[in-house]
CSV table of C-alpha atoms in Angstrom, one decimal:
chain,number,residue,atom,x,y,z
H,1,MET,CA,0.0,0.0,0.0
H,2,HIS,CA,2.8,2.4,0.9
H,3,THR,CA,4.7,1.5,-2.2
H,4,LYS,CA,1.6,2.3,-4.3
H,5,ILE,CA,1.2,5.7,-2.6
H,6,ARG,CA,4.9,6.4,-3.1
H,7,LYS,CA,4.7,5.6,-6.8
H,8,THR,CA,1.6,7.7,-7.2
H,9,TYR,CA,3.3,10.7,-5.4
H,10,GLN,CA,6.4,10.3,-7.6
H,11,SER,CA,4.3,10.1,-10.7
H,12,ASN,CA,2.3,13.3,-9.8
H,13,ARG,CA,5.6,15.1,-9.0
H,14,ALA,CA,7.1,14.1,-12.3
H,15,SER,CA,4.0,15.2,-14.1
H,16,GLN,CA,4.2,18.6,-12.4
H,17,ASP,CA,7.9,19.0,-13.3
H,18,TYR,CA,7.5,17.8,-16.9
H,19,PRO,CA,6.2,21.0,-18.4
H,20,LEU,CA,9.3,22.8,-17.3
H,21,GLN,CA,11.2,21.0,-20.0
H,22,PHE,CA,9.3,22.9,-22.6
H,23,LEU,CA,10.8,26.2,-21.3
H,24,ILE,CA,14.2,25.2,-22.5
H,25,PRO,CA,13.6,25.8,-26.2
H,26,ALA,CA,11.6,29.0,-25.5
H,27,GLY,CA,14.3,30.2,-23.1
H,28,ALA,CA,17.0,29.5,-25.7
H,29,MET,CA,15.1,31.4,-28.4
H,30,LEU,CA,14.6,34.3,-26.0
H,31,LEU,CA,18.3,34.3,-25.1
H,32,LEU,CA,19.4,34.1,-28.7
H,33,PHE,CA,17.0,36.6,-30.3
H,34,PHE,CA,16.3,39.1,-27.4
H,35,PHE,CA,18.8,39.1,-24.5
H,36,LEU,CA,21.9,38.6,-26.6
H,37,PRO,CA,21.0,41.3,-29.2
H,38,THR,CA,20.1,43.7,-26.4
H,39,VAL,CA,23.5,43.2,-24.7
H,40,MET,CA,25.3,43.6,-28.1
H,41,ASN,CA,23.4,46.8,-28.7
H,42,PHE,CA,24.7,48.2,-25.5
H,43,VAL,CA,28.3,47.2,-26.5
H,44,TYR,CA,28.1,48.6,-30.1
H,45,ALA,CA,26.8,51.9,-28.7
H,46,PHE,CA,30.4,52.5,-27.4
H,47,THR,CA,32.2,51.6,-30.7
H,48,ASP,CA,32.8,53.2,-34.1
H,49,TRP,CA,30.9,50.5,-36.0
H,50,SER,CA,30.1,51.8,-39.5
H,51,GLN,CA,29.6,50.6,-43.0
H,52,PHE,CA,32.6,52.7,-44.0
H,53,LYS,CA,35.1,51.0,-41.7
H,54,SER,CA,36.4,47.5,-42.0
H,55,GLU,CA,37.2,47.2,-38.3
H,56,ILE,CA,35.3,48.0,-35.2
H,57,GLY,CA,37.1,50.0,-32.5
H,58,LEU,CA,36.1,51.5,-29.1
H,59,ALA,CA,34.8,55.0,-29.2
H,60,GLY,CA,33.8,55.5,-25.6
H,61,PHE,CA,31.1,58.2,-25.1
H,62,ASP,CA,31.9,60.0,-28.4
H,63,ASN,CA,28.7,58.8,-30.0
H,64,PHE,CA,26.6,60.1,-27.2
H,65,LEU,CA,28.4,63.5,-27.1
H,66,SER,CA,28.2,64.0,-30.9
H,67,LEU,CA,24.4,63.2,-30.9
H,68,PHE,CA,23.6,65.5,-28.0
H,69,ARG,CA,25.7,68.3,-29.4
H,70,SER,CA,23.9,68.1,-32.8
H,71,GLY,CA,20.6,68.9,-31.2
H,72,ALA,CA,18.7,66.4,-33.4
H,73,LEU,CA,18.5,63.7,-30.7
H,74,LEU,CA,17.1,66.1,-28.1
H,75,ARG,CA,14.6,67.4,-30.6
H,76,ASP,CA,13.4,63.9,-31.5
H,77,ILE,CA,13.2,62.9,-27.8
H,78,ARG,CA,10.9,65.9,-27.2
H,79,ILE,CA,8.7,64.9,-30.2
H,80,THR,CA,8.6,61.3,-29.1
H,81,VAL,CA,7.5,62.1,-25.5
H,82,LEU,CA,4.9,64.6,-26.8
H,83,TYR,CA,3.6,62.0,-29.2
H,84,ALA,CA,3.4,59.3,-26.5
H,85,VAL,CA,1.6,61.6,-24.1
H,86,LEU,CA,-1.0,62.6,-26.7
H,87,VAL,CA,-1.6,59.0,-27.7
H,88,ALA,CA,-2.0,57.9,-24.1
H,89,ILE,CA,-4.6,60.7,-23.4
H,90,MET,CA,-6.6,60.2,-26.5
H,91,GLN,CA,-6.5,56.4,-26.6
H,92,ASN,CA,-7.7,56.1,-23.0
H,93,PHE,CA,-10.3,58.8,-23.4
H,94,PHE,CA,-11.9,57.3,-26.5
H,95,GLY,CA,-11.5,53.7,-25.1
H,96,LEU,CA,-13.2,54.6,-21.9
H,97,ALA,CA,-16.0,56.5,-23.7
H,98,LEU,CA,-16.6,53.5,-25.9
H,99,ALA,CA,-16.6,51.1,-23.0
H,100,LEU,CA,-19.2,53.2,-21.2
H,101,LEU,CA,-21.3,53.6,-24.3
H,102,LEU,CA,-21.2,49.9,-25.2
H,103,GLU,CA,-21.4,48.5,-21.6
H,104,ALA,CA,-24.8,47.0,-21.9
H,105,ASP,CA,-24.6,43.4,-23.3
H,106,THR,CA,-26.9,43.8,-26.2
H,107,ALA,CA,-26.7,42.4,-29.8
H,108,ILE,CA,-26.1,45.8,-31.3
H,109,ASN,CA,-23.4,46.6,-28.7
H,110,ARG,CA,-21.6,43.3,-29.4
H,111,ILE,CA,-21.5,44.1,-33.1
H,112,ALA,CA,-20.2,47.6,-32.4
H,113,ARG,CA,-17.5,46.3,-30.1
H,114,SER,CA,-16.3,44.0,-32.9
H,115,LEU,CA,-16.3,46.8,-35.4
H,116,PHE,CA,-14.3,49.1,-33.1
H,117,PHE,CA,-11.8,46.3,-32.5
H,118,ILE,CA,-11.1,45.7,-36.2
H,119,PRO,CA,-8.4,48.5,-36.4
H,120,VAL,CA,-6.5,46.8,-33.6
H,121,ILE,CA,-5.9,43.7,-35.7
H,122,MET,CA,-5.1,45.7,-38.9
H,123,SER,CA,-1.6,46.2,-40.0
H,124,ALA,CA,-0.4,49.5,-38.6
H,125,LEU,CA,1.5,50.2,-41.8
H,126,ALA,CA,-1.6,49.6,-43.9
H,127,ALA,CA,-3.7,51.7,-41.6
H,128,GLY,CA,-1.2,54.6,-41.9
H,129,TYR,CA,-1.2,54.4,-45.7
H,130,VAL,CA,-5.1,54.4,-45.8
H,131,TRP,CA,-5.2,57.5,-43.6
H,132,GLN,CA,-2.5,59.1,-45.7
H,133,ALA,CA,-4.6,58.6,-48.8
H,134,VAL,CA,-7.7,60.0,-47.0
H,135,LEU,CA,-5.9,63.1,-45.7
H,136,LYS,CA,-3.8,64.2,-48.6
H,137,THR,CA,-4.7,67.4,-50.5
H,138,ASP,CA,-6.7,65.6,-53.2
H,139,GLY,CA,-7.8,62.8,-50.8
H,140,VAL,CA,-11.2,61.5,-49.7
H,141,ALA,CA,-11.6,64.0,-46.8
H,142,ASN,CA,-11.3,67.1,-49.0
H,143,GLN,CA,-13.5,65.5,-51.7
H,144,ILE,CA,-16.2,65.0,-49.1
H,145,LEU,CA,-15.9,68.6,-47.9
H,146,THR,CA,-16.0,69.8,-51.5
H,147,ALA,CA,-19.2,67.9,-52.2
H,148,ILE,CA,-20.8,69.3,-49.0
H,149,PHE,CA,-19.9,72.9,-49.4
H,150,GLY,CA,-20.0,73.1,-53.2
H,151,SER,CA,-16.6,74.7,-53.6
H,152,GLN,CA,-13.1,73.4,-54.0
H,153,ILE,CA,-11.6,72.4,-50.6
H,154,ALA,CA,-7.8,71.7,-50.6
H,155,ILE,CA,-6.8,71.6,-46.9
H,156,SER,CA,-3.3,70.3,-46.3
H,157,TRP,CA,-4.2,68.1,-43.3
H,158,LEU,CA,-0.6,66.7,-42.9
H,159,GLY,CA,1.1,70.0,-43.8
H,160,SER,CA,1.2,71.8,-40.5
H,161,THR,CA,4.4,71.8,-38.4
H,162,THR,CA,2.2,72.4,-35.3
H,163,TRP,CA,-0.9,70.3,-35.7
H,164,THR,CA,0.3,67.3,-37.7
H,165,ILE,CA,1.8,65.6,-34.7
H,166,VAL,CA,-1.7,65.9,-32.9
H,167,LEU,CA,-3.4,64.4,-36.0
H,168,VAL,CA,-1.0,61.5,-36.3
H,169,ALA,CA,-1.3,60.8,-32.5
H,170,MET,CA,-5.1,60.8,-32.9
H,171,ILE,CA,-4.9,58.2,-35.7
H,172,HIS,CA,-2.6,56.1,-33.6
H,173,ALA,CA,-5.2,56.4,-30.8
H,174,TRP,CA,-7.9,55.5,-33.2
H,175,LYS,CA,-6.1,52.3,-34.2
H,176,TRP,CA,-5.7,51.1,-30.6
H,177,MET,CA,-8.7,52.5,-28.8
H,178,GLY,CA,-10.6,49.2,-29.4
H,179,PHE,CA,-8.0,47.5,-27.3
H,180,SER,CA,-8.4,50.0,-24.5
H,181,MET,CA,-12.2,49.7,-24.8
H,182,LEU,CA,-12.1,45.9,-24.2
H,183,THR,CA,-9.8,46.4,-21.2
H,184,TYR,CA,-12.2,48.9,-19.7
H,185,LEU,CA,-15.2,46.7,-20.5
H,186,ALA,CA,-13.5,43.9,-18.6
H,187,GLY,CA,-13.0,46.2,-15.7
H,188,LEU,CA,-16.6,47.3,-15.7
H,189,LYS,CA,-17.8,43.7,-15.7
H,190,THR,CA,-15.9,43.0,-12.5
H,191,ILE,CA,-17.8,45.7,-10.6
H,192,ASP,CA,-20.4,44.1,-8.3
H,193,PRO,CA,-23.9,45.0,-9.6
H,194,GLN,CA,-25.2,45.2,-6.0
H,195,VAL,CA,-22.8,48.1,-5.3
H,196,LEU,CA,-24.2,50.0,-8.3
H,197,GLU,CA,-27.8,49.1,-7.3
H,198,ALA,CA,-27.2,50.3,-3.8
H,199,ALA,CA,-25.8,53.6,-5.0
H,200,ILE,CA,-28.8,54.1,-7.4
H,201,VAL,CA,-31.2,53.4,-4.5
H,202,ASP,CA,-29.4,56.0,-2.4
H,203,GLY,CA,-30.1,58.6,-5.2
H,204,ALA,CA,-26.7,58.7,-6.9
H,205,SER,CA,-26.9,60.4,-10.3
H,206,PRO,CA,-25.3,58.8,-13.4
H,207,ARG,CA,-22.5,61.3,-13.1
H,208,LYS,CA,-21.8,60.5,-9.4
H,209,LEU,CA,-22.2,56.8,-10.2
H,210,PHE,CA,-19.3,57.0,-12.7
H,211,TRP,CA,-16.9,59.3,-10.8
H,212,GLN,CA,-17.4,58.0,-7.3
H,213,ILE,CA,-17.9,54.2,-8.0
H,214,LYS,CA,-17.1,53.1,-11.5
H,215,PHE,CA,-14.0,55.2,-12.2
H,216,PRO,CA,-12.2,54.4,-8.9
H,217,LEU,CA,-12.9,50.7,-9.4
H,218,LEU,CA,-11.4,50.9,-12.9
H,219,ALA,CA,-8.0,51.7,-11.4
H,220,PRO,CA,-6.3,48.4,-12.5
H,221,ALA,CA,-7.6,48.8,-16.1
H,222,LEU,CA,-6.5,52.4,-16.1
H,223,THR,CA,-3.0,51.4,-14.9
H,224,PHE,CA,-2.7,48.8,-17.7
H,225,ASN,CA,-4.1,51.0,-20.4
H,226,VAL,CA,-2.1,54.1,-19.6
H,227,ALA,CA,1.2,52.1,-19.3
H,228,THR,CA,0.7,50.2,-22.5
H,229,ALA,CA,-0.5,53.2,-24.5
H,230,LEU,CA,2.3,55.6,-23.3
H,231,LEU,CA,5.2,53.1,-23.4
H,232,GLY,CA,4.0,51.4,-26.6
H,233,SER,CA,3.6,54.6,-28.5
H,234,MET,CA,7.2,55.6,-27.6
H,235,ASN,CA,8.3,52.6,-29.7
H,236,SER,CA,6.0,53.5,-32.6
H,237,PHE,CA,7.3,53.6,-36.1
H,238,ASP,CA,5.0,52.3,-38.8
H,239,ILE,CA,2.0,54.7,-38.5
H,240,VAL,CA,4.2,57.8,-38.4
H,241,GLN,CA,6.4,56.5,-41.3
H,242,ALA,CA,3.4,55.8,-43.5
H,243,LEU,CA,1.6,59.0,-42.7
H,244,THR,CA,4.3,61.7,-42.7
H,245,ASN,CA,7.7,60.0,-42.9
H,246,GLY,CA,8.8,62.4,-40.2
H,247,GLY,CA,7.5,65.6,-41.9
H,248,PRO,CA,6.6,68.3,-42.4
H,249,GLY,CA,10.0,69.9,-41.5
H,250,GLY,CA,10.8,67.1,-39.0
H,251,SER,CA,7.9,68.0,-36.8
H,252,THR,CA,6.8,64.3,-36.5
H,253,GLU,CA,10.2,62.7,-36.6
H,254,ILE,CA,10.0,60.4,-33.6
H,255,LEU,CA,13.1,58.7,-32.3
H,256,ASN,CA,12.5,55.3,-34.1
H,257,LEU,CA,12.4,57.1,-37.4
H,258,PHE,CA,15.7,58.8,-36.6
H,259,ILE,CA,17.2,55.5,-35.7
H,260,TRP,CA,16.0,53.9,-38.9
H,261,ARG,CA,17.3,56.7,-41.1
H,262,THR,CA,20.7,56.7,-39.3
H,263,PHE,CA,21.1,52.9,-39.6
H,264,GLY,CA,20.1,53.2,-43.3
H,265,LYS,CA,23.0,55.6,-43.8
H,266,GLY,CA,25.5,53.0,-42.6
H,267,LEU,CA,26.1,54.7,-39.2
H,268,TYR,CA,25.5,51.6,-37.2
H,269,ALA,CA,27.1,52.7,-34.0
H,270,GLN,CA,25.2,56.0,-33.9
H,271,SER,CA,21.9,54.1,-34.5
H,272,THR,CA,22.6,51.6,-31.7
H,273,THR,CA,23.5,54.6,-29.4
H,274,MET,CA,20.1,56.1,-30.1
H,275,SER,CA,18.4,52.7,-29.5
H,276,LEU,CA,20.2,52.6,-26.1
H,277,VAL,CA,19.0,56.2,-25.4
H,278,LEU,CA,15.4,55.1,-26.2
H,279,PHE,CA,15.7,52.1,-24.0
H,280,LEU,CA,16.8,54.2,-21.1
H,281,LEU,CA,14.1,56.8,-21.7
H,282,VAL,CA,11.4,54.2,-21.7
H,283,THR,CA,12.8,52.6,-18.6
H,284,LEU,CA,13.0,55.9,-16.8
H,285,MET,CA,9.4,56.7,-17.7
H,286,ALA,CA,8.0,53.2,-17.0
H,287,ILE,CA,9.3,52.7,-13.5
H,288,PRO,CA,7.9,55.9,-11.8
H,289,LEU,CA,4.7,55.8,-14.0
H,290,ILE,CA,3.8,52.2,-13.1
H,291,THR,CA,4.8,52.7,-9.4
H,292,SER,CA,2.6,55.8,-9.0
H,293,LEU,CA,-0.3,54.1,-10.7
H,294,ARG,CA,0.0,51.0,-8.6
H,295,ARG,CA,0.1,53.2,-5.4
H,296,ARG,CA,-3.1,54.8,-6.6
H,297,GLU,CA,-4.7,51.4,-7.0
H,298,ASN,CA,-3.7,50.4,-3.5
H,299,LYS,CA,-5.1,53.5,-2.0
H,300,ILE,CA,-8.4,53.1,-3.8
H,301,LEU,CA,-8.8,49.3,-3.6
């Protein structure tokens, strides 16, 4: 009897440990294609690696000094941070508004949720080129306005050095607002209906119901959505490249576009240096942001 129990215990233990063997191939792939390139990126940032040199030598902090002295890197960092903040605000605003509008579990709302989620699964590059065709001077937007007002409209939607970055950020938010919508919907579904019913019985208006009950209880969803929108948009490339390619006048040249252009010129060390700067920038923003949002969660919940 004891022998049978021992064999059963050993069998159960072996079955529990068995799935760990599957982590070995995944871990090897992660090490080979993520951790190792990341470490090598840090190393090459301190070299003079270039298409125009046959050997690679150490350059110390020369790449960093030359990039910061040129002013282009600091300008693109400012543009990238501004772009990320705009995307985070608009994506969460639209996503939360859609979640509240489509909260009721009806057939029409389920169809609407699916429609608003379609841009999320679209190729970002394809979405960018579609909007570029819509917003160009002879595009669909101006043609519709021309038909409405009866006179020729030729607005250069992507030609302003001030407002183009806002428009591009809005399109980025449009593509991903369906993802934020689903996250907020999941948060709304976790709220106990009895809490809402008690508040309504006590005379809470829809406005108070949202600000005093629903919004505070959506703290985990808000943390996730703000973090993913802000940090994800800092790594954006395809939508901006398709819409403006960094123009007009470099007003939408986010850091990834600068890195791509620099690497295309054969200046590999400088591009890896900029990648390292972007990595550090995202890290420095992520840690305090997520920490402060989690503290807010703990206070509320």
